Amino acid sequence: MSEATPIGRPISRRTFIAAAGAAGAGFMLYAMLPGGERVALAQIPGGTLPPGDVAKFVTPLLVPPVMPKAGTINRRGGKPADYYEISVRQFDQQILPAGMPMTTVWGYGAIRSASKKGLLLHNAPSLTIESKWDRPVQVKWVNDLVDGAGNALPHLLPVDPTLHWANPPGGVDGRDTRPTFTGDTPGAYTGPVSLVTHLHGAVGVGDESDGYAEAWFLPDAADIPAEYATHGTWYEFFAGKAAASFGVDWGPGYAVFEYPNDQRESTLWYHDHALGMTRLNVYAGPAGFFLVRGGPDGEDAVLDARTGATAVLPSPAPNEGDKFPPNKTYFEIPIVVQDRSFNEDGSLFYPDTREFFDDIVGPFIPNGEFSPIWQPEFFGNMMTVNGNTWPHHRVQQRRYRLRLLNGCQSRFLILDFSNIPGVEVWQIGNEGGFLAAPVNLTADHGNRMLLGLAERADVIVDFTNVPAGTYVLGNVGPDEPFGGGVPDADFDVADPDSTGQVMAFVVEPAAGPDPTTPPQFLVLPPIAPLPAESVVRPLALIEKMGMGVDSGGEPVEGPVEALLGDIQGGVWIDRVWADPITENPAVGATEVWEFVNTTGDAHPMHVHEVVFQVVDREGLVLDGGEVAQPVQPDGNVRPPEPWETGFKDTVIAYPGEITRVRATFANPGQYVWHCHIVEHEDNEMMRPYRIGPVQPGQPMGDAGAH
């Protein structure tokens, strides 16, 4: 074991191993673990509603229905496309158990359906978009955050105007900037809300449809001040591209995006991506699943090793037109786990002061470098699943397919099935579709599954040998930033009475025989390796610290912002969103990106537009307790984890390590890469990158121009 202190924090090299039965196999995640005092959930403040006042496992799990199509369109000289019209609205939803107050949230929902059976329902999380491989999907995304009189609604949560953000009150010249202030520290922004939807995991999408952070738009409201910018810097350029590429018009309060769907069958999800506001917009509710089905790497290509025939996976999943509530039993279920906090009146709680995080009360911008409201991380003190706190789901003694998503703000999940006797859990897919081979999480990994922010896991959960009864799916991840290590040895696990519980399964006898293929006999579609890289691109993950004071005037050190950068001559260079582009792959190039984590925490790194293959991880040489410069790998290399085979779009980069991924950049345009701890991405841990040359007519003078 080696000891060191990067970025002023004591860390130790650890191996994340959970007991896995008599065979002695382990759940192996080698990492650098931030040390220091650990804080249990009971000590973490939240809203005025304590977690202990909320009854658990009384609400049935909502299985998200399928989003209805608005129709089918014939595209210019191409395939027909499924067409949707989807808006974001504000409404009240029963997130807490019945009998407790409802919660005002935002959510996506269809506003038009071609079928009379179509469910025009806004919900948080929203309905699932079911799509077919190689059949494009076109969506009219509408910002409908207005009241009954057509006036713009303010944000549900406190918006910090001192970040580099969408900044509508800055007008056309000041939008998408970090504003400058004089005098007193500004209060929260209370104007109309910027939105732009990103389909997370979409591959080969045009940049006009990717949900670029500077392509946001306000609602078409009656009361927007004349001096406000109504859309972001890139909106008009992308509107022109959309008109030229697939013949659509954009207008006040909406944009039309198109997704080619020619990627591997996979589990995608859609959420907001507005500059400097993603953490708040997503916390308010708008997100949903988007499933791509079919193709040469789809379900029909999964074989049964015993017969060579097509395997049978658990089904059905919800279908468009199903009754709601459903009158059928689903054996394939998308599940998003999120953490939230609430007030006694049912409203969402999110802090309105930096003091909440680390007791820093200043000096705040413009008199210091700390933003007054932004939180370096946020951990809710209650768990929600598919939009309800601690639900339960009735399952039969048979196999189910669960598509799991970590939709939390900053929380890494370690889902723990070990309290369910007789269960078997096999992972068969991740973000980019099926794995190279099924991974037995029960036999080899202690019935535990690590999910970083925005990571997905496609799993078969076999309840066949589980005795009838009620069992809790646990979480042994920490109630604080994660850096790897052994639960209960290197970090305190989540509070076992609240965030250590996710949902309950009520196991009942099977209604009939199970026709599905046992997962150990599944032969998954082969994974084609990407071409050899022509460029190796070292990139840095950085944390900028500052010195503030607490309410007693005592000095307190804390994060000012999280940063990305490039590495030149072994030395990392801090970059912010507005700096010139430093990552510019050629069209068609295959590159290896090396995420060099100089911070004390793990970061889930997401690259838009591509999926990648995880190459390996390697330790870094330390000098005086910090990552040495020039950066030097230490030669301790390990391969990807079994659940990281195939293709991914989000990867955990551990402290004090290099995480290498390989991707082919096939589609020209302007995209982003960022940490998916949303509090980090909103304060400079996101960078634009460009594939290919500068586009004629693209915005100049900001991050996109160089």
XYZ file of C-alpha atoms in Angstrom:
706
model
C 0.000 0.000 0.000
C 1.348 3.427 -0.875
C 0.409 6.651 0.843
C 0.229 10.073 -0.774
C -1.628 13.362 -0.732
C -2.764 14.762 -4.087
C -4.334 18.208 -4.044
C -3.818 18.522 -0.322
C -5.804 15.394 0.550
C -4.434 12.193 2.101
C -5.129 9.239 -0.150
C -4.249 5.575 -0.092
C -4.173 2.984 -2.825
C -6.933 0.478 -2.190
C -8.649 -2.408 -3.857
C -12.437 -2.423 -3.809
C -13.225 -6.026 -2.867
C -16.524 -7.248 -1.495
C -16.830 -10.773 -0.126
C -18.152 -13.132 -2.763
C -18.709 -16.434 -1.017
C -16.463 -19.397 -0.335
C -14.738 -19.168 -3.708
C -13.068 -16.005 -2.479
C -13.618 -14.081 -5.701
C -13.716 -10.309 -5.403
C -15.388 -7.213 -6.799
C -12.183 -5.618 -7.980
C -11.977 -1.890 -8.558
C -8.463 -0.697 -7.930
C -8.412 2.978 -7.134
C -7.026 5.824 -5.082
C -9.274 6.654 -2.173
C -9.625 10.146 -0.717
C -9.046 9.926 3.009
C -10.137 12.144 5.831
C -13.175 12.154 8.079
C -16.277 10.446 6.722
C -19.738 11.873 7.201
C -22.712 9.553 7.694
C -26.032 10.453 6.135
C -27.659 11.210 9.469
C -25.230 14.123 9.750
C -25.856 15.399 6.217
C -28.415 18.212 6.233
C -31.265 18.302 3.787
C -34.674 19.874 3.609
C -37.089 20.259 6.492
C -38.570 16.794 5.867
C -36.466 14.142 7.655
C -35.999 10.824 5.835
C -37.310 8.971 8.890
C -40.713 10.642 8.459
C -41.238 9.047 5.037
C -42.690 5.539 4.974
C -40.757 3.085 2.824
C -41.957 0.479 0.334
C -45.613 1.568 0.377
C -45.732 2.955 -3.172
C -45.828 0.558 -6.142
C -42.963 1.040 -8.596
C -43.962 3.016 -11.666
C -42.901 1.185 -14.815
C -42.488 4.063 -17.282
C -44.973 3.791 -20.157
C -43.944 4.362 -23.765
C -43.971 7.837 -25.279
C -46.612 8.102 -28.031
C -45.533 9.121 -31.508
C -47.010 12.187 -33.101
C -46.728 10.509 -36.483
C -44.421 9.272 -39.223
C -42.649 11.652 -41.554
C -41.134 11.064 -44.954
C -37.669 12.514 -44.958
C -36.004 14.032 -47.995
C -34.594 11.209 -50.082
C -34.276 8.944 -47.076
C -35.948 6.532 -44.720
C -39.172 7.438 -42.963
C -38.734 8.632 -39.396
C -40.758 8.363 -36.223
C -41.846 11.829 -35.150
C -42.540 13.094 -31.616
C -43.654 16.373 -30.116
C -42.476 16.567 -26.508
C -42.566 19.464 -24.079
C -41.252 20.230 -20.611
C -43.946 21.454 -18.242
C -44.366 22.221 -14.562
C -46.876 20.155 -12.572
C -47.470 18.495 -9.219
C -46.542 14.835 -8.776
C -46.945 12.368 -5.913
C -43.282 11.535 -5.318
C -43.630 11.072 -1.570
C -46.090 8.372 -0.416
C -49.822 8.988 -0.812
C -51.176 11.111 1.991
C -48.066 13.284 2.060
C -47.862 16.545 0.107
C -47.325 16.453 -3.627
C -44.133 17.851 -5.148
C -43.951 20.510 -7.847
C -41.592 19.245 -10.545
C -40.804 19.541 -14.225
C -41.043 16.695 -16.678
C -41.175 15.796 -20.337
C -44.363 14.542 -21.964
C -45.955 14.151 -25.371
C -48.212 16.984 -26.507
C -49.550 15.172 -29.574
C -50.287 11.553 -30.398
C -51.174 9.965 -33.705
C -53.094 7.285 -31.820
C -56.136 7.825 -29.641
C -54.502 5.406 -27.202
C -51.420 7.599 -26.886
C -50.679 8.644 -23.334
C -50.373 12.424 -23.124
C -48.755 12.384 -19.707
C -46.017 14.557 -18.249
C -44.059 12.841 -15.528
C -40.682 12.896 -13.783
C -39.016 10.755 -14.996
C -40.832 10.751 -18.286
C -42.099 8.160 -20.671
C -39.714 5.910 -22.565
C -39.004 6.544 -26.239
C -38.901 3.145 -27.967
C -36.971 3.274 -31.227
C -35.863 0.836 -33.903
C -32.340 0.409 -35.192
C -31.636 2.323 -38.414
C -35.003 4.081 -38.274
C -34.456 7.773 -37.527
C -36.316 9.558 -34.756
C -37.216 13.221 -35.028
C -38.315 15.147 -31.942
C -39.757 18.611 -31.594
C -38.502 19.611 -28.126
C -40.656 22.380 -26.606
C -39.803 24.553 -23.606
C -43.266 25.016 -22.110
C -42.250 26.396 -18.721
C -45.018 29.001 -18.653
C -48.000 29.571 -16.405
C -51.659 29.579 -17.367
C -51.418 33.160 -18.572
C -48.478 32.363 -20.835
C -45.906 34.080 -18.642
C -42.520 32.511 -17.957
C -42.183 30.432 -14.825
C -39.147 31.015 -12.618
C -36.901 28.137 -11.645
C -38.026 25.850 -8.844
C -34.488 25.946 -7.459
C -31.883 28.656 -6.730
C -29.934 29.615 -9.871
C -26.426 30.959 -9.250
C -25.836 33.800 -11.757
C -22.098 34.056 -11.037
C -21.162 30.897 -12.974
C -20.346 30.709 -16.665
C -23.943 30.009 -17.659
C -26.659 30.594 -20.255
C -27.195 34.102 -18.826
C -30.329 35.295 -20.692
C -30.288 38.716 -18.947
C -26.877 39.334 -20.500
C -28.604 39.886 -23.822
C -27.223 38.777 -27.152
C -23.762 40.111 -26.393
C -23.545 38.723 -22.852
C -25.282 35.362 -23.196
C -23.263 32.227 -22.522
C -20.748 34.153 -20.422
C -19.645 34.412 -16.827
C -21.068 37.815 -15.887
C -19.020 40.428 -14.092
C -20.448 42.126 -11.027
C -19.536 45.125 -8.909
C -20.670 45.921 -5.420
C -22.754 43.372 -3.567
C -22.899 39.661 -4.292
C -25.912 39.025 -6.545
C -28.874 36.961 -5.426
C -30.405 34.034 -7.283
C -31.634 34.517 -10.852
C -35.437 34.420 -11.012
C -36.117 34.902 -14.724
C -37.292 32.546 -17.490
C -35.572 29.164 -17.701
C -33.204 27.968 -20.424
C -33.510 24.378 -21.699
C -31.900 22.201 -24.371
C -32.258 18.425 -24.514
C -29.318 16.037 -24.858
C -29.844 12.401 -25.813
C -27.129 10.811 -23.704
C -25.444 8.001 -25.604
C -26.599 8.995 -29.081
C -23.911 8.087 -31.616
C -23.462 9.687 -35.025
C -25.949 12.460 -34.292
C -25.390 15.815 -35.981
C -24.119 18.520 -33.680
C -27.302 20.501 -34.297
C -29.242 17.705 -32.560
C -26.837 16.890 -29.739
C -28.171 19.365 -27.205
C -25.109 21.605 -27.254
C -24.940 23.640 -24.049
C -24.991 26.985 -25.908
C -27.989 26.034 -28.066
C -30.551 26.541 -25.262
C -33.811 28.389 -25.707
C -36.320 30.120 -23.432
C -40.053 29.379 -23.532
C -42.210 31.330 -25.947
C -43.525 33.428 -23.073
C -45.456 36.686 -23.140
C -43.367 38.529 -20.571
C -39.710 37.985 -21.497
C -37.930 41.350 -21.148
C -36.887 42.853 -24.464
C -33.235 43.021 -23.411
C -33.016 39.272 -22.677
C -31.450 36.789 -25.046
C -34.137 34.252 -25.930
C -31.713 31.584 -27.134
C -28.071 30.605 -26.907
C -25.105 31.524 -29.074
C -25.292 28.387 -31.242
C -29.093 28.158 -31.612
C -29.431 30.057 -34.887
C -26.463 28.323 -36.535
C -27.844 24.917 -35.611
C -31.342 25.939 -36.741
C -29.868 26.617 -40.165
C -28.109 23.241 -40.203
C -31.328 21.450 -39.212
C -33.229 23.184 -41.997
C -30.575 22.250 -44.550
C -30.013 18.697 -43.298
C -33.533 17.457 -42.701
C -35.890 20.211 -43.709
C -37.305 21.428 -40.406
C -37.906 24.850 -38.931
C -37.076 25.945 -35.409
C -38.968 28.725 -33.693
C -39.628 30.534 -30.420
C -39.553 28.048 -27.556
C -38.659 24.937 -29.550
C -36.091 23.082 -31.627
C -36.340 19.958 -33.787
C -33.620 17.320 -33.435
C -33.021 14.146 -35.424
C -31.341 10.953 -34.237
C -30.124 8.450 -36.870
C -30.391 5.367 -34.571
C -27.797 3.426 -36.567
C -25.835 2.507 -33.433
C -25.804 -0.770 -31.510
C -28.934 -1.734 -29.606
C -28.526 0.117 -26.321
C -30.031 1.958 -23.365
C -29.904 5.735 -23.815
C -31.509 8.498 -21.773
C -32.464 12.090 -22.438
C -32.079 15.062 -20.113
C -31.452 18.782 -20.119
C -27.991 20.189 -20.907
C -28.267 23.992 -20.681
C -24.996 25.784 -19.935
C -24.358 26.224 -16.212
C -27.876 25.023 -15.275
C -27.880 21.285 -15.927
C -27.657 20.341 -12.239
C -30.783 22.341 -11.412
C -32.805 21.529 -14.506
C -32.260 17.775 -14.176
C -32.878 17.844 -10.403
C -36.238 19.485 -11.123
C -37.255 16.342 -13.015
C -36.919 16.302 -16.812
C -35.283 13.019 -17.888
C -36.349 9.758 -19.512
C -35.185 6.548 -21.157
C -34.626 6.164 -24.900
C -34.158 2.560 -26.066
C -32.657 1.541 -29.397
C -33.697 -1.992 -30.404
C -32.626 -4.270 -33.234
C -29.796 -4.371 -35.697
C -26.943 -6.824 -36.158
C -25.921 -6.464 -32.488
C -29.450 -6.565 -31.099
C -31.526 -9.076 -29.172
C -31.979 -11.360 -32.172
C -28.197 -11.803 -32.281
C -28.107 -13.137 -28.705
C -27.852 -16.937 -28.878
C -28.526 -19.844 -26.548
C -25.267 -21.798 -26.168
C -27.175 -25.034 -25.644
C -28.934 -24.989 -29.005
C -27.352 -22.259 -31.128
C -30.835 -20.786 -31.569
C -31.833 -17.232 -30.701
C -31.961 -16.820 -26.946
C -35.080 -15.723 -25.102
C -34.622 -12.632 -22.942
C -37.189 -11.569 -20.337
C -40.105 -9.699 -21.892
C -42.447 -7.964 -22.465
C -41.436 -4.385 -21.906
C -44.053 -1.634 -22.069
C -45.376 -0.961 -25.575
C -46.926 2.120 -27.089
C -50.673 2.000 -26.582
C -50.592 -0.164 -23.451
C -53.254 0.710 -20.918
C -52.209 2.910 -18.030
C -52.136 1.753 -15.322
C -51.056 -1.416 -17.158
C -53.140 -4.572 -17.324
C -50.151 -6.768 -18.157
C -47.050 -7.921 -16.311
C -43.728 -6.530 -17.507
C -40.560 -8.595 -17.218
C -38.280 -5.962 -18.773
C -38.224 -2.763 -16.723
C -36.180 0.454 -16.971
C -35.175 1.723 -13.515
C -33.600 5.098 -12.740
C -32.252 5.671 -9.234
C -31.953 9.283 -8.062
C -31.293 11.007 -4.744
C -33.489 13.876 -3.599
C -34.284 15.920 -0.504
C -37.628 17.495 0.373
C -39.222 20.094 2.569
C -42.197 19.394 4.837
C -44.534 20.941 2.265
C -43.375 18.362 -0.306
C -41.257 20.794 -2.319
C -37.845 19.798 -3.607
C -34.957 20.971 -1.466
C -31.731 22.164 -3.044
C -29.373 24.489 -1.135
C -29.515 28.242 -1.730
C -26.138 28.998 -0.165
C -22.586 27.693 -0.470
C -22.506 27.529 3.335
C -24.562 24.325 3.096
C -21.664 22.384 1.595
C -18.645 23.335 3.691
C -19.606 26.278 5.960
C -17.941 28.842 3.658
C -19.776 32.172 3.917
C -17.399 34.144 1.676
C -15.750 36.034 0.288
C -18.186 35.610 -2.583
C -18.051 37.010 -6.105
C -17.389 39.875 -6.822
C -15.362 40.323 -3.614
C -13.813 36.836 -3.671
C -13.581 33.785 -5.902
C -16.353 31.610 -4.465
C -19.766 31.463 -6.133
C -22.400 32.159 -3.459
C -24.913 29.403 -4.297
C -23.115 26.702 -6.322
C -22.502 23.418 -4.482
C -19.299 21.463 -5.285
C -21.380 18.284 -4.829
C -24.896 17.549 -3.621
C -26.172 14.402 -1.922
C -29.892 14.045 -1.335
C -30.946 12.227 1.811
C -33.705 10.137 0.217
C -33.687 7.681 -2.667
C -36.245 7.789 -5.452
C -36.797 5.113 -8.075
C -38.754 5.939 -11.236
C -40.078 9.057 -9.536
C -41.145 7.749 -6.110
C -39.374 7.550 -2.780
C -38.486 3.968 -1.827
C -41.103 2.097 -3.907
C -41.774 -1.638 -3.988
C -42.283 -3.946 -6.944
C -43.988 -7.329 -7.005
C -41.964 -9.930 -8.865
C -42.494 -13.595 -9.599
C -40.020 -16.377 -8.926
C -38.508 -16.101 -12.390
C -36.049 -13.987 -14.402
C -36.406 -10.243 -15.029
C -34.431 -7.841 -17.187
C -33.689 -4.537 -15.461
C -32.167 -1.582 -17.288
C -30.545 0.366 -14.458
C -29.444 4.014 -14.613
C -27.650 6.099 -12.003
C -29.459 9.432 -12.355
C -28.144 10.975 -9.129
C -26.498 14.375 -8.839
C -23.087 13.430 -7.357
C -23.672 10.024 -5.790
C -21.912 6.863 -6.959
C -24.133 3.848 -6.337
C -23.001 0.394 -5.288
C -26.225 -1.539 -5.645
C -26.291 -4.479 -3.246
C -28.458 -7.520 -3.985
C -26.914 -9.590 -1.176
C -29.915 -9.143 1.124
C -32.055 -11.106 -1.342
C -31.429 -14.807 -0.536
C -31.082 -17.095 -3.540
C -31.005 -14.288 -6.118
C -28.707 -14.425 -9.140
C -27.643 -11.250 -10.924
C -25.920 -11.212 -14.302
C -24.913 -8.092 -16.207
C -25.329 -8.461 -19.973
C -25.009 -4.863 -21.167
C -23.820 -1.344 -20.415
C -24.186 2.044 -22.106
C -23.123 0.865 -25.559
C -25.177 -2.313 -25.716
C -24.384 -5.926 -24.969
C -21.117 -6.872 -23.256
C -18.616 -9.319 -24.705
C -19.952 -11.988 -22.309
C -22.373 -12.126 -19.359
C -20.823 -11.123 -16.015
C -21.924 -13.129 -12.976
C -22.216 -10.439 -10.307
C -23.473 -12.966 -7.764
C -20.689 -15.524 -7.992
C -17.800 -13.209 -8.820
C -18.624 -9.799 -7.363
C -20.486 -10.286 -4.108
C -23.897 -9.494 -5.609
C -22.841 -5.867 -5.865
C -22.790 -3.503 -8.830
C -20.980 -0.181 -9.093
C -22.711 2.523 -11.127
C -21.085 5.896 -11.646
C -23.164 8.927 -12.525
C -25.005 8.370 -15.866
C -23.700 4.804 -16.245
C -26.225 2.158 -17.237
C -26.332 -1.571 -16.574
C -28.498 -4.086 -18.436
C -28.945 -6.952 -15.986
C -30.796 -10.236 -15.667
C -32.073 -10.677 -12.105
C -33.187 -14.240 -11.405
C -35.676 -14.545 -8.541
C -36.396 -18.239 -9.269
C -34.793 -19.515 -6.071
C -35.719 -16.586 -3.843
C -38.192 -17.552 -1.094
C -41.469 -15.669 -1.151
C -41.213 -12.489 0.872
C -40.128 -8.862 0.829
C -36.466 -7.971 0.295
C -34.608 -4.672 0.038
C -32.216 -3.702 -2.730
C -29.418 -1.949 -0.875
C -26.783 0.655 -1.665
C -23.350 0.495 -0.048
C -21.886 3.457 -1.896
C -20.856 6.452 0.227
C -22.944 9.490 1.181
C -20.113 11.682 -0.068
C -17.642 11.892 -2.981
C -16.359 8.481 -4.092
C -12.802 7.516 -4.854
C -12.840 3.733 -4.742
C -11.930 1.475 -1.863
C -13.617 -1.154 0.296
C -17.090 -0.354 1.669
C -17.023 -0.007 5.458
C -13.224 -0.268 5.432
C -12.193 2.730 3.339
C -15.403 4.727 3.479
C -18.608 4.711 5.467
C -21.392 3.159 3.433
C -24.676 4.948 2.894
C -26.942 5.322 5.917
C -28.575 1.884 6.232
C -31.872 3.464 7.300
C -32.222 5.811 4.330
C -29.870 6.148 1.362
C -28.611 2.620 2.005
C -32.022 1.373 0.888
C -33.182 1.763 -2.706
C -36.429 -0.183 -3.179
C -38.113 -3.425 -2.159
C -38.923 -6.509 -4.193
C -41.970 -8.472 -3.075
C -41.294 -11.994 -4.333
C -44.293 -14.185 -5.159
C -44.717 -17.613 -6.804
C -44.384 -17.718 -10.583
C -47.632 -17.601 -12.523
C -46.246 -20.068 -15.078
C -43.060 -21.553 -16.477
C -40.170 -19.225 -17.287
C -39.353 -19.495 -21.016
C -36.211 -17.345 -20.846
C -32.665 -18.525 -21.392
C -30.606 -18.836 -18.198
C -27.989 -16.071 -18.407
C -25.035 -18.446 -18.107
C -26.041 -19.839 -21.515
C -26.301 -16.460 -23.258
C -23.875 -15.922 -26.139
C -23.732 -12.175 -26.687
C -22.910 -10.521 -30.037
C -19.151 -10.282 -30.644
C -17.383 -6.997 -29.999
C -15.401 -5.699 -32.961
C -12.229 -3.926 -31.822
C -11.748 -0.362 -32.963
C -8.849 0.460 -35.298
C -5.471 1.339 -33.860
C -5.229 4.927 -32.686
C -3.420 7.601 -34.674
C -3.322 10.028 -31.725
C -2.918 9.588 -27.965
C -4.394 12.610 -26.242
C -3.513 13.198 -22.551
C -6.193 15.172 -20.709
C -6.306 16.423 -17.132
C -9.020 16.400 -14.469
C -8.299 19.222 -12.035
C -9.792 20.752 -8.907
C -9.185 24.428 -8.100
C -9.139 25.137 -4.372
C -9.524 28.428 -2.556
C -9.530 29.811 0.955
C -12.702 31.227 2.440
C -14.047 31.864 5.925
C -16.857 30.393 7.995
C -19.468 32.304 9.972
C -17.018 32.660 12.844
C -14.366 34.199 10.629
C -12.184 31.098 10.696
C -10.384 30.152 7.458
C -11.886 27.245 5.486
C -10.429 25.682 2.351
C -12.859 24.544 -0.303
C -13.337 23.919 -4.032
C -13.788 26.984 -6.221
C -14.450 25.070 -9.423
C -13.696 21.769 -11.125
C -11.674 21.972 -14.324
C -10.531 20.050 -17.352
C -7.329 20.626 -19.228
C -4.840 19.252 -21.692
C -1.328 18.062 -20.906
C 1.685 19.415 -22.754
C 5.171 18.142 -22.035
C 3.762 16.246 -19.084
C 2.392 19.421 -17.457
C -1.339 19.987 -17.196
C -2.846 23.280 -18.291
C -6.135 24.457 -16.777
C -8.842 25.215 -19.316
C -12.274 26.758 -18.905
C -15.313 26.503 -21.148
C -14.531 29.709 -23.044
C -10.921 28.837 -23.857
C -10.020 27.877 -27.431
C -10.673 24.274 -28.390
C -7.735 21.985 -27.682
C -9.345 18.647 -28.679
C -9.898 18.515 -32.439
C -9.876 14.962 -33.839
C -9.839 14.592 -37.618
C -12.973 13.172 -39.221
C -12.677 9.393 -39.142
C -9.699 9.375 -36.777
C -9.364 6.858 -33.977
C -7.794 8.307 -30.837
C -6.952 7.211 -27.315
C -7.969 9.775 -24.708
C -6.087 9.553 -21.421
C -8.020 10.979 -18.479
C -5.311 11.915 -15.957
C -7.064 12.427 -12.627
C -5.073 14.816 -10.442
C -7.927 15.251 -7.927
C -8.836 13.279 -4.811
C -12.175 11.985 -6.159
C -13.450 9.761 -8.940
C -15.075 11.459 -11.930
C -17.496 9.814 -14.393
C -16.263 11.109 -17.748
C -18.715 11.367 -20.656
C -17.818 12.112 -24.278
C -20.672 13.190 -26.534
C -21.213 11.812 -30.038
C -19.160 8.620 -29.663
C -18.998 5.384 -27.758
C -15.578 4.168 -26.740
C -13.763 1.070 -25.613
C -11.993 1.165 -22.256
C -8.322 0.341 -22.871
C -6.865 0.163 -19.371
C -6.023 2.073 -16.203
C -2.584 2.895 -14.855
C -1.328 4.480 -11.665
C 0.538 7.791 -11.571
C 3.822 8.606 -9.907
C 3.346 10.837 -6.870
C 5.664 13.545 -5.630
C 5.341 14.986 -2.153
C 1.809 13.740 -1.835
C 0.606 15.078 -5.190
C 0.500 13.783 -8.736
C 3.958 14.487 -10.105
C 4.612 16.892 -12.927
C 5.697 15.999 -15.532
C 2.982 13.330 -15.394
C 4.543 9.884 -15.160
C 2.667 6.564 -15.248
C 3.919 4.140 -12.606
C 3.704 0.973 -14.715
C 0.905 -0.613 -12.685
C -1.553 -1.290 -15.506
C -4.793 -3.216 -15.229
C -7.410 -4.096 -17.857
C -11.018 -2.913 -17.980
C -13.452 -4.431 -15.515
C -15.630 -7.245 -16.955
C -18.672 -4.938 -17.064
C -16.654 -2.365 -19.032
C -16.157 -4.570 -22.077
C -17.881 -3.655 -25.315
C -18.696 0.011 -25.773
C -19.332 2.740 -23.230
C -20.085 6.459 -23.233
C -19.242 7.149 -19.579
C -16.235 5.830 -17.653
C -15.061 6.207 -14.070
C -11.687 7.947 -13.842
C -10.180 7.188 -10.446
C -7.935 9.542 -8.424
C -4.218 9.317 -9.033
C -4.667 7.282 -12.198
C -4.756 7.443 -15.977
C -7.944 6.028 -17.496
C -7.561 5.308 -21.212
C -10.401 5.006 -23.727
C -10.326 4.493 -27.498
C -12.913 6.068 -29.834
C -13.436 6.701 -33.537
C -14.645 10.228 -34.335
C -16.657 9.761 -37.507
C -19.051 12.696 -37.649
C -17.845 16.296 -38.069
C -19.165 18.941 -35.756
C -19.043 20.677 -32.377
C -19.591 18.552 -29.262
C -18.558 18.433 -25.599
C -16.824 16.193 -23.075
C -17.349 16.564 -19.359
C -17.625 15.084 -15.907
C -21.141 13.804 -15.227
C -21.191 14.902 -11.622
C -23.589 17.627 -12.706
C -22.411 20.125 -10.098
C -18.928 19.777 -11.613
C -19.993 20.121 -15.240
C -21.919 23.293 -14.404
C -18.805 24.995 -13.042
C -16.133 24.530 -15.729
C -15.668 20.730 -15.768
C -16.975 20.661 -19.327
C -15.105 21.499 -22.508
C -16.161 21.827 -26.140
C -14.385 19.697 -28.704
C -14.629 19.686 -32.470
C -14.413 16.864 -34.972
C -12.954 18.138 -38.224
C -12.553 21.724 -39.418
C -14.295 24.898 -38.339
C -17.731 25.018 -39.979
C -18.551 27.899 -42.314
C -20.756 30.395 -40.526
C -20.366 28.905 -37.061
C -20.324 31.288 -34.070
C -16.985 33.004 -33.575
C -15.306 34.674 -30.651
C -16.193 32.104 -27.986
C -15.298 28.516 -27.204
C -16.542 27.311 -30.534
C -14.480 29.522 -32.771
C -10.988 28.213 -32.324
